[in-house]
Amino acid sequence: MTTSEHPSSPLFSSSSGEGESYLARLNPEQRTAIETTDGSLLVLAGAGTGKTRVLTTRFAHILLTGRAKPWQILAVTFTNKAAREMRERIGFILGEPAEGLWLGTFHALCARMLRRHAEYVGLTHSFTILDTDDQLRLLKQVMEPWRIDIKRWPAPGLLGVIQRWKDRGLTPERVTDTEDSDFADGHARAIYAAYQTRLRQLNACDFGDLMLHVTEILRTRPDVLDQYHRLFRYILVDEYQDTNTVQYLWLRLLAKRSGAPSNICCVGDDDQSIYSWRGAEVENILRFEKDFPGAQIVRLERNYRSTQHILGAAAGLIAHNGERLGKTLRSGKEDARGEKVTVTGVWDSDAEARAVCDAAEKFKAQGHSLAEMAILVRAGFQTRAFEERLVQIGLPYRIVGGLRFYERAEIRDALAYMRAVHQPADDLAFERIINTPKRGVGPAALQKFHAAARAREVPLSAGTQALLTEGGVKGKMADQVRKLLDVLSTTRDILAREGHVVAVEHLLEESGYLDMWRNDRSPEAPGRLENLKELVRALADFGTLGEFLEHVALVMEHDENAGEAKLSLMTLHGAKGLEFDIVFLPGWEEGVFPSQRTLDEGGLKGLEEERRLAYVGITRARKHALIYHAGSRRIYANWQPSMPSRFLDELPEEHVARQNEGATQRRGLNLSDSVFEGGMPLTSRRRQDPLLAETTPAFQLGDHVRHPRFGVGIIIGADRHHLEVVFESGDTKRLLSSFIEKL
DNA sequence: TGTGTACACCCAAAG
DNA sequence: GGTGTACACA
């Protein structure tokens, strides 16, 4: 989500010539998308067509024309960032901060609703939202009685199954027998049910539950549903192609009002659907007209972001996909053909990192800001090579979406302390802190506390308290745990008297948690203390501890010193919705991109999603898109040959400039300059890299050959870049001759 | 009860 | 190649 690059500068000039000034300077399609306020509307918004602008202007238009009050509009996004931007821009249009809006992520909005109606699903309004870590620990505990073969059915896998069910709106009761048999010898549903029961006991829910519980309430409580029907006159949805089933159900329940039109406007782009692996159903957007009969569709196809070469390359690529609603991006900048998209072949992943970072440096020298450059990788592990190189040459960078702030150990510990104060039933939090810092509580002692809690049917902290009072445990350990419980209780007093900031400072200090890090001699310790300070500082922005905890669970992001211009390093998924002048796209190799795993699991559908991801990557670029592929890459510990991605062949020649591909393609043995590029001794590479095979074969049809990955096969065809080989497995592949050994 | 060591596993990711 | 987990040991 970015400020539109439409040449028409400020969104709303105060000079109101004809009617509503905020509608001026919009193209006709955008204007239709904004002015079609009533009824159902699907806006198919291609990359860079001013989607955010349409959404925010539409929101403002509804308000300014008096169709609804601010709180009568439900506006849903996927990320906090998108929500924040929308809020800011709406505030800008209205000329005042937008307060009291139902604008947020699916999860934040559901959390807000669930706090109101928690009792319908057996929770209280102060329920805790667990993160992935807690979920996993809880599930492991719940799984124990089943004595599942943990090797065959690992807990994360089962958690995935449960999440998938939740994504589809399936409570344990709604999971059918046939679904159940797939995992953990048919016990998955039962474990799921036990997991949900346990969550309820802890007065907690996971992210999936936020959607699931609320949807279940809306399904079963007509009175509640009616309340929202009367409240929300208009619904706006961003990134509709990313919705999963439960989100779809939630939206449909809220939108379908009896006797009133469904004023729902969904904005999305089927070509940018890249989240099927987390439950998103592209079908939701493909089916929109059926779900909302009489729906109108508006296509935004005028792209104001990228040059014609970039658009042409992206369009040529995405045209290889089957199921599409069909949309052709046209450049809104008629004059800007720009540079062709470059495709550069390099020796290996190290050379790739060098090539990319050197190019970034060169762009910088030419006056481009690092803030306008990004390296977009398929998978997180690829960032390392670039990081190393960037550090080496001293180019400032930021990793977007790596370890998030609240996922760090010290932050999670501190939050667990706060949760234990705020919510005494939160056993997971208490378990996390009981021996952090070390208080001599091992598995055996913990077992006793658990047993005491179970016997009395109270939470773990209360059970521990009881056992201590009765003298069931003794010694130094008992004293220390008693101290912890005392601190928790005095913190609650302070919380009531002096507010949450003082209380938390007391808590972290008196529990010995801060001392634990002060006494830690590891190099990370000072940074961790710094993070903790920042956490406490952030507390002050919230009225209550409860509000803060909710914010952290759902929203917390960590933007460190944003001052200096930095090169961005992130995954393609993370880059969706962003744009940069210059985009580097490394790792376009078979197995990496498209990812082997996706191909194995998803087949053609998986491939098409990968292609959409490639499309997303290219369309992030405003001026330059630079694609790279390496001849060999280190995977885990060893070097593996890699061949250029099939996507490279799908880029239309007229929009692409291919460079230096001799280094990886065609010639089997040509000790070209690229070999020496890195200054590494040749001998150390010779063994590792198949490109230095001692043959320069001239291949002929019918030749028997061997490929390092696919084994033995016969050449059945050839073109300029590739040989077509049929292998023993029966598979036919188009391969680069440099990887093929003549037999 | 804390620790050391062998191993298995891993590479998509937001809330 | 790094990391997290599961066991054996002092």
Coordinates of C-alpha atoms in Angstrom, one line a residue, chain A residues 242-623:
Chain A
D242 CA -6.6 -13.5 0.2
T243 CA -9.7 -14.3 2.3
N244 CA -10.0 -17.7 3.6
T245 CA -13.3 -19.5 4.1
V246 CA -14.0 -18.4 7.6
Q247 CA -13.3 -14.8 6.7
Y248 CA -15.6 -15.2 3.7
L249 CA -18.4 -16.6 6.0
W250 CA -17.9 -13.8 8.4
L251 CA -18.2 -11.2 5.7
R252 CA -21.2 -12.8 4.1
L253 CA -23.0 -13.1 7.4
L254 CA -22.4 -9.4 8.1
A255 CA -23.2 -8.3 4.5
K256 CA -26.4 -10.3 3.9
R257 CA -29.1 -8.2 5.6
S258 CA -32.7 -9.3 5.1
G259 CA -34.7 -6.6 3.4
A260 CA -31.7 -4.5 2.7
P261 CA -29.0 -4.5 0.0
S262 CA -25.6 -5.9 0.7
N263 CA -23.5 -2.8 0.5
I264 CA -20.3 -4.6 0.3
C265 CA -17.3 -3.5 -1.8
C266 CA -14.5 -6.0 -2.2
V267 CA -11.2 -4.9 -3.7
G268 CA -8.7 -7.4 -4.9
D269 CA -6.7 -8.9 -7.7
D270 CA -6.8 -12.6 -8.5
D271 CA -3.4 -12.3 -10.1
Q272 CA -1.9 -11.4 -6.8
S273 CA -3.4 -14.3 -4.8
I274 CA -0.3 -15.8 -3.1
Y275 CA -1.6 -17.1 0.2
S276 CA -3.4 -20.3 -0.6
W277 CA -1.0 -22.1 1.7
R278 CA -2.4 -20.3 4.7
G279 CA -6.0 -21.1 3.7
A280 CA -6.8 -18.3 1.2
E281 CA -9.3 -19.3 -1.4
V282 CA -9.0 -17.5 -4.7
E283 CA -12.4 -19.0 -5.4
N284 CA -13.9 -16.4 -3.1
I285 CA -13.1 -13.7 -5.6
L286 CA -13.8 -15.7 -8.7
R287 CA -17.3 -16.5 -7.2
F288 CA -18.2 -13.0 -6.1
E289 CA -21.0 -12.5 -8.6
K290 CA -22.7 -15.7 -7.6
D291 CA -22.4 -14.9 -3.9
F292 CA -23.8 -11.4 -4.4
P293 CA -26.3 -11.5 -7.2
G294 CA -26.5 -8.3 -9.2
A295 CA -23.0 -7.4 -8.2
Q296 CA -21.2 -4.9 -10.4
I297 CA -17.6 -5.4 -11.4
V298 CA -15.1 -2.6 -12.0
R299 CA -11.7 -3.2 -13.5
L300 CA -8.8 -0.9 -12.7
E301 CA -6.3 -1.5 -15.4
R302 CA -4.5 1.7 -15.7
N303 CA -1.1 1.4 -14.0
Y304 CA 0.6 4.5 -12.8
R305 CA 3.5 2.8 -11.2
S306 CA 5.8 1.0 -13.6
T307 CA 7.4 1.5 -17.0
Q308 CA 6.0 -0.2 -20.0
H309 CA 8.8 -2.7 -20.2
I310 CA 8.1 -3.8 -16.6
L311 CA 4.4 -4.1 -17.2
G312 CA 5.0 -5.9 -20.5
A313 CA 7.3 -8.4 -18.8
A314 CA 4.8 -9.0 -16.0
A315 CA 1.9 -9.3 -18.3
G316 CA 3.7 -11.8 -20.5
L317 CA 4.5 -13.9 -17.5
I318 CA 1.1 -13.9 -15.9
A319 CA -0.5 -14.8 -19.2
H320 CA 0.8 -18.3 -18.7
N321 CA -1.7 -18.8 -15.9
G322 CA -5.1 -20.5 -16.6
E323 CA -7.9 -19.4 -14.3
R324 CA -8.0 -15.7 -14.3
L325 CA -10.7 -13.1 -14.2
G326 CA -8.8 -11.4 -17.0
K327 CA -7.3 -8.0 -16.7
T328 CA -4.7 -6.2 -18.8
L329 CA -2.5 -3.6 -17.2
R330 CA -2.0 -0.6 -19.4
S331 CA 0.6 1.9 -18.6
G332 CA -0.8 5.2 -17.4
K333 CA 2.5 6.8 -18.3
E334 CA 2.4 6.8 -22.0
D335 CA 5.8 8.3 -22.4
A336 CA 7.7 6.0 -20.1
R337 CA 9.0 2.9 -21.8
G338 CA 12.0 2.9 -19.5
E339 CA 14.7 0.2 -19.3
K340 CA 14.1 -3.4 -20.1
V341 CA 13.9 -5.9 -17.3
T342 CA 17.3 -7.5 -17.0
V343 CA 18.0 -11.1 -16.5
T344 CA 21.5 -11.9 -15.3
G345 CA 23.1 -15.2 -14.9
V346 CA 25.8 -15.6 -12.4
W347 CA 28.1 -18.3 -11.2
D348 CA 26.7 -19.1 -7.8
S349 CA 24.8 -17.7 -4.9
D350 CA 27.9 -15.8 -3.6
A351 CA 28.4 -14.2 -7.0
E352 CA 24.7 -13.4 -7.0
A353 CA 25.0 -11.5 -3.7
R354 CA 28.0 -9.6 -5.0
A355 CA 26.3 -8.8 -8.3
V356 CA 23.1 -7.5 -6.6
C357 CA 24.8 -5.5 -3.9
D358 CA 27.3 -4.0 -6.4
A359 CA 24.4 -3.0 -8.6
A360 CA 22.7 -1.4 -5.7
E361 CA 25.8 0.5 -4.9
K362 CA 26.1 1.7 -8.4
F363 CA 22.5 2.9 -8.4
K364 CA 23.2 4.7 -5.2
A365 CA 26.2 6.4 -6.8
Q366 CA 23.9 7.5 -9.6
G367 CA 21.8 9.3 -7.1
H368 CA 19.1 6.7 -6.3
S369 CA 18.1 6.5 -2.6
L370 CA 18.6 3.1 -0.9
A371 CA 15.1 3.6 0.4
E372 CA 13.9 3.1 -3.1
M373 CA 15.6 -0.2 -3.6
A374 CA 14.6 -3.7 -2.5
I375 CA 15.9 -7.2 -2.8
L376 CA 13.0 -9.6 -2.9
V377 CA 13.7 -13.2 -2.3
R378 CA 11.5 -16.3 -2.4
A379 CA 12.4 -17.7 1.0
G380 CA 13.8 -16.2 4.1
F381 CA 17.0 -18.3 4.0
Q382 CA 18.1 -16.5 0.9
T383 CA 18.6 -13.2 2.8
R384 CA 21.7 -14.4 4.6
A385 CA 24.0 -14.2 1.6
F386 CA 22.9 -10.7 0.9
E387 CA 23.2 -9.6 4.5
E388 CA 26.7 -10.8 4.7
R389 CA 27.6 -8.9 1.5
L390 CA 25.8 -5.8 2.5
V391 CA 27.6 -5.7 5.9
Q392 CA 30.9 -6.3 4.1
I393 CA 30.5 -3.4 1.7
G394 CA 28.8 -1.2 4.4
L395 CA 25.5 -0.6 2.6
P396 CA 22.7 0.2 5.2
Y397 CA 19.8 -2.3 4.9
R398 CA 16.8 -3.4 6.8
I399 CA 15.3 -6.8 6.9
V400 CA 11.6 -6.5 6.7
G401 CA 9.5 -9.1 8.5
G402 CA 12.4 -11.2 10.0
L403 CA 12.1 -11.8 13.7
R404 CA 9.3 -9.6 14.8
F405 CA 9.8 -7.6 17.9
Y406 CA 7.3 -9.5 20.0
E407 CA 8.7 -12.8 18.9
R408 CA 12.0 -12.2 20.7
A409 CA 12.6 -14.2 23.8
E410 CA 12.9 -11.2 26.2
I411 CA 9.8 -9.6 24.9
R412 CA 7.8 -12.8 25.2
D413 CA 9.1 -13.4 28.7
A414 CA 8.2 -9.8 29.8
L415 CA 4.8 -10.2 28.2
A416 CA 4.3 -13.5 30.0
Y417 CA 4.9 -11.7 33.2
M418 CA 2.3 -9.2 32.4
R419 CA -0.1 -11.8 31.3
A420 CA 0.3 -13.7 34.5
V421 CA -0.6 -10.5 36.4
H422 CA -3.4 -9.5 34.1
Q423 CA -4.9 -12.9 33.8
P424 CA -4.3 -15.4 36.6
A425 CA -5.9 -18.2 34.6
D426 CA -3.1 -17.9 32.0
D427 CA -1.2 -21.1 32.9
L428 CA 1.0 -20.9 29.8
A429 CA 2.3 -17.5 30.9
F430 CA 2.9 -18.6 34.4
E431 CA 4.7 -21.7 33.2
R432 CA 6.9 -19.6 31.1
I433 CA 8.0 -17.3 33.9
I434 CA 8.1 -19.7 36.9
N435 CA 11.7 -20.7 36.1
T436 CA 12.8 -17.6 34.2
P437 CA 15.0 -16.5 35.8
K438 CA 16.1 -19.8 37.3
R439 CA 14.3 -20.5 40.5
G440 CA 15.2 -24.2 40.7
V441 CA 11.9 -25.3 39.3
G442 CA 12.5 -28.3 37.1
P443 CA 10.1 -30.8 35.4
A444 CA 9.5 -32.6 38.6
A445 CA 8.5 -29.6 40.6
L446 CA 6.4 -28.3 37.8
Q447 CA 4.6 -31.6 37.7
K448 CA 3.7 -31.2 41.4
F449 CA 2.3 -27.8 40.9
H450 CA 0.2 -29.0 37.9
A451 CA -1.1 -31.8 40.0
A452 CA -2.0 -29.5 42.9
A453 CA -3.8 -27.2 40.5
R454 CA -5.7 -30.1 38.9
A455 CA -6.7 -31.5 42.2
R456 CA -8.2 -28.2 43.3
E457 CA -9.5 -27.4 39.9
V458 CA -7.8 -24.0 39.9
P459 CA -5.3 -22.4 37.6
L460 CA -1.7 -23.3 37.9
S461 CA -0.6 -20.2 39.8
A462 CA -3.4 -20.7 42.4
G463 CA -2.5 -24.4 42.7
T464 CA 1.2 -23.5 43.2
Q465 CA 0.2 -20.9 45.8
A466 CA -1.9 -23.5 47.6
L467 CA 0.8 -26.1 47.6
L468 CA 3.3 -23.6 49.0
T469 CA 1.0 -22.6 51.8
E470 CA 0.4 -26.2 52.8
G471 CA 4.1 -26.8 52.8
G472 CA 3.9 -29.4 50.0
V473 CA 7.2 -28.2 48.6
K474 CA 10.1 -26.8 50.7
G475 CA 13.6 -25.4 50.5
K476 CA 15.2 -22.7 48.4
M477 CA 13.1 -23.4 45.4
A478 CA 9.9 -23.0 47.4
D479 CA 11.1 -19.7 48.8
Q480 CA 11.9 -18.3 45.4
V481 CA 8.6 -19.4 43.9
R482 CA 6.8 -17.8 46.9
K483 CA 8.7 -14.6 46.2
L484 CA 7.5 -14.7 42.6
L485 CA 3.9 -15.1 43.6
D486 CA 4.3 -12.2 46.1
V487 CA 5.6 -10.0 43.3
L488 CA 2.7 -10.9 41.1
S489 CA 0.3 -10.0 43.8
T490 CA 1.9 -6.8 44.8
T491 CA 2.0 -5.9 41.1
R492 CA -1.7 -6.2 41.0
D493 CA -2.0 -3.8 43.9
I494 CA 0.2 -1.3 42.3
L495 CA -1.7 -1.7 39.1
A496 CA -4.9 -0.7 40.8
R497 CA -3.3 2.2 42.7
E498 CA -0.6 3.6 40.5
G499 CA -1.2 2.5 37.0
H500 CA 0.2 -0.1 34.6
V501 CA 3.6 1.6 33.8
V502 CA 4.7 1.7 37.4
A503 CA 3.3 -1.8 38.0
V504 CA 5.2 -3.3 35.1
E505 CA 8.4 -1.6 36.1
H506 CA 8.0 -3.1 39.6
L507 CA 7.1 -6.5 38.2
L508 CA 10.2 -6.8 35.9
E509 CA 12.5 -5.4 38.5
E510 CA 11.3 -7.3 41.7
S511 CA 10.9 -10.6 39.9
G512 CA 14.5 -10.5 39.1
Y513 CA 13.9 -10.7 35.4
L514 CA 15.8 -7.5 34.6
D515 CA 18.7 -8.7 36.8
M516 CA 18.8 -11.9 34.9
W517 CA 19.8 -10.0 31.7
R518 CA 22.0 -7.5 33.6
N519 CA 24.0 -10.5 34.9
D520 CA 24.1 -12.1 31.5
R521 CA 27.5 -11.7 29.9
S522 CA 26.5 -12.6 26.4
P523 CA 26.8 -10.0 23.7
E524 CA 23.1 -9.9 23.1
A525 CA 22.2 -9.0 26.6
P526 CA 22.5 -5.2 26.3
G527 CA 20.3 -5.2 23.2
R528 CA 17.7 -7.3 25.1
L529 CA 17.6 -4.8 28.0
E530 CA 17.2 -2.1 25.4
N531 CA 14.2 -3.9 23.9
L532 CA 12.7 -4.3 27.3
K533 CA 13.0 -0.6 27.9
E534 CA 11.3 0.1 24.7
L535 CA 8.5 -2.3 25.6
V536 CA 7.9 -0.4 28.9
R537 CA 8.0 2.9 27.0
A538 CA 5.4 1.6 24.6
L539 CA 3.2 0.8 27.6
A540 CA 2.6 4.4 28.3
D541 CA 0.7 4.8 25.0
F542 CA -2.1 2.6 26.3
G543 CA -4.7 3.2 28.9
T544 CA -4.7 -0.2 30.5
L545 CA -2.5 -3.2 30.7
G546 CA -5.3 -5.2 28.9
E547 CA -5.3 -2.8 26.0
F548 CA -1.5 -3.0 25.7
L549 CA -1.5 -6.8 25.7
E550 CA -4.1 -6.9 23.0
H551 CA -2.2 -4.4 20.9
V552 CA 1.0 -6.5 21.3
A553 CA -0.7 -9.7 20.4
L554 CA -2.3 -8.3 17.3
V555 CA -0.4 -5.3 16.1
M556 CA 3.1 -4.8 17.5
E557 CA 5.7 -4.0 15.0
H558 CA 9.2 -2.9 15.4
D559 CA 10.4 -0.1 13.2
E560 CA 13.9 0.7 14.3
N561 CA 15.5 4.0 13.5
A562 CA 13.7 4.7 10.3
G563 CA 15.8 7.8 9.8
E564 CA 18.5 6.7 7.5
A565 CA 17.7 5.5 4.0
K566 CA 18.1 1.8 3.8
L567 CA 18.0 -1.0 1.2
S568 CA 15.1 -3.3 2.0
L569 CA 15.6 -7.0 2.1
M570 CA 12.5 -9.1 2.3
T571 CA 10.5 -12.1 0.9
L572 CA 8.2 -11.7 -2.1
H573 CA 5.3 -12.3 0.2
G574 CA 6.4 -9.5 2.4
A575 CA 6.7 -7.2 -0.5
K576 CA 3.1 -7.4 -1.6
G577 CA 1.5 -4.0 -1.6
L578 CA 4.9 -2.2 -1.6
E579 CA 6.7 -0.5 -4.5
F580 CA 10.2 0.6 -5.2
D581 CA 12.1 2.4 -7.9
I582 CA 14.5 -0.5 -8.2
V583 CA 13.7 -4.1 -7.5
F584 CA 16.3 -6.9 -7.4
L585 CA 14.8 -10.4 -7.9
P586 CA 17.5 -13.0 -7.2
G587 CA 17.2 -16.8 -7.1
W588 CA 15.1 -17.4 -10.2
E589 CA 16.0 -21.0 -10.4
E590 CA 14.1 -24.2 -10.6
G591 CA 13.5 -25.5 -7.2
V592 CA 14.0 -22.2 -5.6
F593 CA 11.6 -20.2 -7.6
P594 CA 9.3 -21.9 -8.4
S595 CA 9.9 -23.6 -5.1
Q596 CA 10.2 -27.3 -5.2
R597 CA 8.1 -27.8 -2.2
T598 CA 5.2 -25.9 -3.7
L599 CA 5.5 -27.8 -6.9
D600 CA 5.5 -31.1 -5.0
E601 CA 2.5 -30.2 -2.8
G602 CA 0.5 -28.0 -5.1
G603 CA 1.1 -29.3 -8.6
L604 CA -0.2 -27.0 -11.3
K605 CA -2.1 -24.9 -8.9
G606 CA 1.1 -24.5 -6.9
L607 CA 3.0 -23.5 -10.0
E608 CA 0.4 -20.9 -10.9
E609 CA 0.7 -19.4 -7.4
E610 CA 4.4 -19.3 -7.8
R611 CA 3.9 -17.5 -11.1
R612 CA 1.6 -15.0 -9.4
L613 CA 4.3 -14.5 -6.9
A614 CA 6.7 -13.7 -9.7
Y615 CA 4.2 -11.3 -11.1
V616 CA 3.9 -9.6 -7.7
G617 CA 7.7 -9.3 -7.6
I618 CA 8.1 -7.7 -11.0
T619 CA 5.2 -5.3 -10.5
R620 CA 6.8 -3.9 -7.3
A621 CA 9.2 -2.1 -9.5
R622 CA 8.7 1.4 -10.8
K623 CA 11.7 1.9 -12.9

